[in-house]
Short mmCIF file of C-alpha atoms in Angstrom, two decimals:
data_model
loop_
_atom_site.label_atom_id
_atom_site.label_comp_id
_atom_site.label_asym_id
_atom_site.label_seq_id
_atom_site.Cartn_x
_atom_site.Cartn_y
_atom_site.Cartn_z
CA UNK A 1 70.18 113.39 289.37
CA UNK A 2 67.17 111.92 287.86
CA UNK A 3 66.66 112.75 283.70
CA UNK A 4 63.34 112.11 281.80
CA UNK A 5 63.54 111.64 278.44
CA UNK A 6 60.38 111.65 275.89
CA UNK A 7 60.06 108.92 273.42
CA UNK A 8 61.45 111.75 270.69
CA UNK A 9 64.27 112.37 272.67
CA UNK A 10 65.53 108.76 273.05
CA UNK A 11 64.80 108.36 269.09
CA UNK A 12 67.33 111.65 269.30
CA UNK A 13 69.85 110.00 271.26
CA UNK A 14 68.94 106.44 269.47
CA UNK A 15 70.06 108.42 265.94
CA UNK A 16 72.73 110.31 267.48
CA UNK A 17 74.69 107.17 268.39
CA UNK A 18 73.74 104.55 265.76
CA UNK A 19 73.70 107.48 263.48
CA UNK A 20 77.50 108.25 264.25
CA UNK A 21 78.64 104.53 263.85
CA UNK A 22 76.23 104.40 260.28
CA UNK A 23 78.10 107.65 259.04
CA UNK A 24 81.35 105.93 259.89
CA UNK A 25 80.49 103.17 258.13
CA UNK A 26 79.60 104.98 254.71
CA UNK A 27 82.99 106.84 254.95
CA UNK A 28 84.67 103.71 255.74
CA UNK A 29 83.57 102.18 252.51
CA UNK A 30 86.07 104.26 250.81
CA UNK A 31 88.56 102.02 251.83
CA UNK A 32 87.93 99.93 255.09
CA UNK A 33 85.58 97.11 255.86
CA UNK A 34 81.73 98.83 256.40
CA UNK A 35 80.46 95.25 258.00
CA UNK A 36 83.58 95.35 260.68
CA UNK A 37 83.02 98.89 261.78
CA UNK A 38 79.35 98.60 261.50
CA UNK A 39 79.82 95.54 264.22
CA UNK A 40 82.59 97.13 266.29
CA UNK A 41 80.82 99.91 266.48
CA UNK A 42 77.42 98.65 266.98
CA UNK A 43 78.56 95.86 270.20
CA UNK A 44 80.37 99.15 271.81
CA UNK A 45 76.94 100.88 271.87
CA UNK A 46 75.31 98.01 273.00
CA UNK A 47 77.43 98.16 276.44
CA UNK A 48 76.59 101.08 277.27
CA UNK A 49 75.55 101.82 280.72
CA UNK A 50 73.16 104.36 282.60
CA UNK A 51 70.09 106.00 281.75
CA UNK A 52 71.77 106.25 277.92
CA UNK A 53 72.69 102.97 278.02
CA UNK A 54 68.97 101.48 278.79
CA UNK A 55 68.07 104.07 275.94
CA UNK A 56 70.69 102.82 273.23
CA UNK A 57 69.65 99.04 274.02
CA UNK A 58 66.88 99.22 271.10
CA UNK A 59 68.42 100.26 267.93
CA UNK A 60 66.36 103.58 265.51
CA UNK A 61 63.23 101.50 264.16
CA UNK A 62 62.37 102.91 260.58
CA UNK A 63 64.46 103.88 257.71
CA UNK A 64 66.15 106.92 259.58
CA UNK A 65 69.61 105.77 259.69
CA UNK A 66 69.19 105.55 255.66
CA UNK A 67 70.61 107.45 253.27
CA UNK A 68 71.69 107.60 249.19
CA UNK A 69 75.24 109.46 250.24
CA UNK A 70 77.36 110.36 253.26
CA UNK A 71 75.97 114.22 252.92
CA UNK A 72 72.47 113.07 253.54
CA UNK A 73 73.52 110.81 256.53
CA UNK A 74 75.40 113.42 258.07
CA UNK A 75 72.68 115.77 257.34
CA UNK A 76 70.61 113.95 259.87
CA UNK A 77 73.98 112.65 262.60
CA UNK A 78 75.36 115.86 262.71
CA UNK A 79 71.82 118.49 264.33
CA UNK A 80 71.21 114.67 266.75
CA UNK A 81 74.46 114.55 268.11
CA UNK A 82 74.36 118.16 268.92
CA UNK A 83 70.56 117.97 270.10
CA UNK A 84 71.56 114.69 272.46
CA UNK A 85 74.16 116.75 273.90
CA UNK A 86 72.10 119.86 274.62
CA UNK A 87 69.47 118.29 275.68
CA UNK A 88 71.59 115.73 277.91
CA UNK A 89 73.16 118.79 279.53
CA UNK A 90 69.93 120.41 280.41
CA UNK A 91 68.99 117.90 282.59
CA UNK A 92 72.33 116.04 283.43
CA UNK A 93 75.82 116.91 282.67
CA UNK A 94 77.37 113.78 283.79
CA UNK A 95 74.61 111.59 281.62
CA UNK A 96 75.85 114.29 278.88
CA UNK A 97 79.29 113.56 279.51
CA UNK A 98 78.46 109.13 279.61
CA UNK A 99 76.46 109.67 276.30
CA UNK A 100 79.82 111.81 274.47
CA UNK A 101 82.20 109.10 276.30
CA UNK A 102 79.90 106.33 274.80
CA UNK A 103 79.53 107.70 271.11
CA UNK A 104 83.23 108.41 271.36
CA UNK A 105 84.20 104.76 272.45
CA UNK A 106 81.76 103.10 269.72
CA UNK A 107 83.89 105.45 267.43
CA UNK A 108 87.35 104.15 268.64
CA UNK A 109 86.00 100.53 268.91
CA UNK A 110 84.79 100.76 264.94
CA UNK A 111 87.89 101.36 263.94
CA UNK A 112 90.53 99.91 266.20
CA UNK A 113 91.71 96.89 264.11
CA UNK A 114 92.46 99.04 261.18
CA UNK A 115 94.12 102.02 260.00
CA UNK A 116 91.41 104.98 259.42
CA UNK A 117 91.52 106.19 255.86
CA UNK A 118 91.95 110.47 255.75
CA UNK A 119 88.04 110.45 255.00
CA UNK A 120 87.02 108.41 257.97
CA UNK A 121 89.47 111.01 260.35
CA UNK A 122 87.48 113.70 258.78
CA UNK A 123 84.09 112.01 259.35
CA UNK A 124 85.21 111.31 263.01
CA UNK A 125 86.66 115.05 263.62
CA UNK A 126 83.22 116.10 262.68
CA UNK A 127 81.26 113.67 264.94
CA UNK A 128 83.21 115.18 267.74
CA UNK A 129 82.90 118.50 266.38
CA UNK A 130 79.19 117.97 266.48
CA UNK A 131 79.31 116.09 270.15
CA UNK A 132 80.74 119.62 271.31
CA UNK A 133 78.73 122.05 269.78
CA UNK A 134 76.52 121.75 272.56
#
């Protein structure tokens, strides 16, 4: 199946997924290392594959990833990862299912070299939360 996405929806999916690794990365600062996850993360993204993957290829232009606190980045991560999903699944549930499996790998690559503090496993229960609201 064949998906067409409009430029807002790829800035959806482009916030969605750099958006989950950037929240990851504020809630790592509590006690991990923000530039490693921020990299992991980031290079997982980057090999992504499919329609989502020739999407996620250009990182969010702008300011939009940006925030003062975790709240406000979540704020905006949270609503995209449940829009890329719903919108994904309206026009192709596998392509749904390669942009949750990609978001979910970036998450698991971010932090795979260290121990996840109790605020980053709430910050990633909540991505996933948000992947499956759909």
């Amino acid at each position: 199946m064949s998906i067409t996405l409009t430029d807002q929806d790829k800035t959806t999916l482009r916030i969605a997924a750099y958006g989950a690794v950037t929240l990851l990365c504020a809630a790592g600062a509590v006690g991990g290392s923000p530039h490693r996850i921020a990299t992991n993360g980031s290079l997982a993204l980057g090999a992504a594959t499919g329609p989502v993957g020739h999407v996620l290829a250009d990182y969010p232009k702008g300011k939009q990833l940006n925030g003062k606190s975790v709240a406000e980045i979540a704020d905006r991560v949270l609503p995209a990862l449940t829009a890329a999903m719903t919108l994904l699944n309206a026009q192709d549930p596998a392509e749904a299912g390669n942009f949750r499996h990609t978001v979910v790998t970036a998450i698991e690559s971010a932090v795979h070299d260290s121990r996840p503090t109790p605020v980053m496993t709430d910050v990633i229960r909540k991505i996933t939360d948000a992947l499956d609201a759909a």
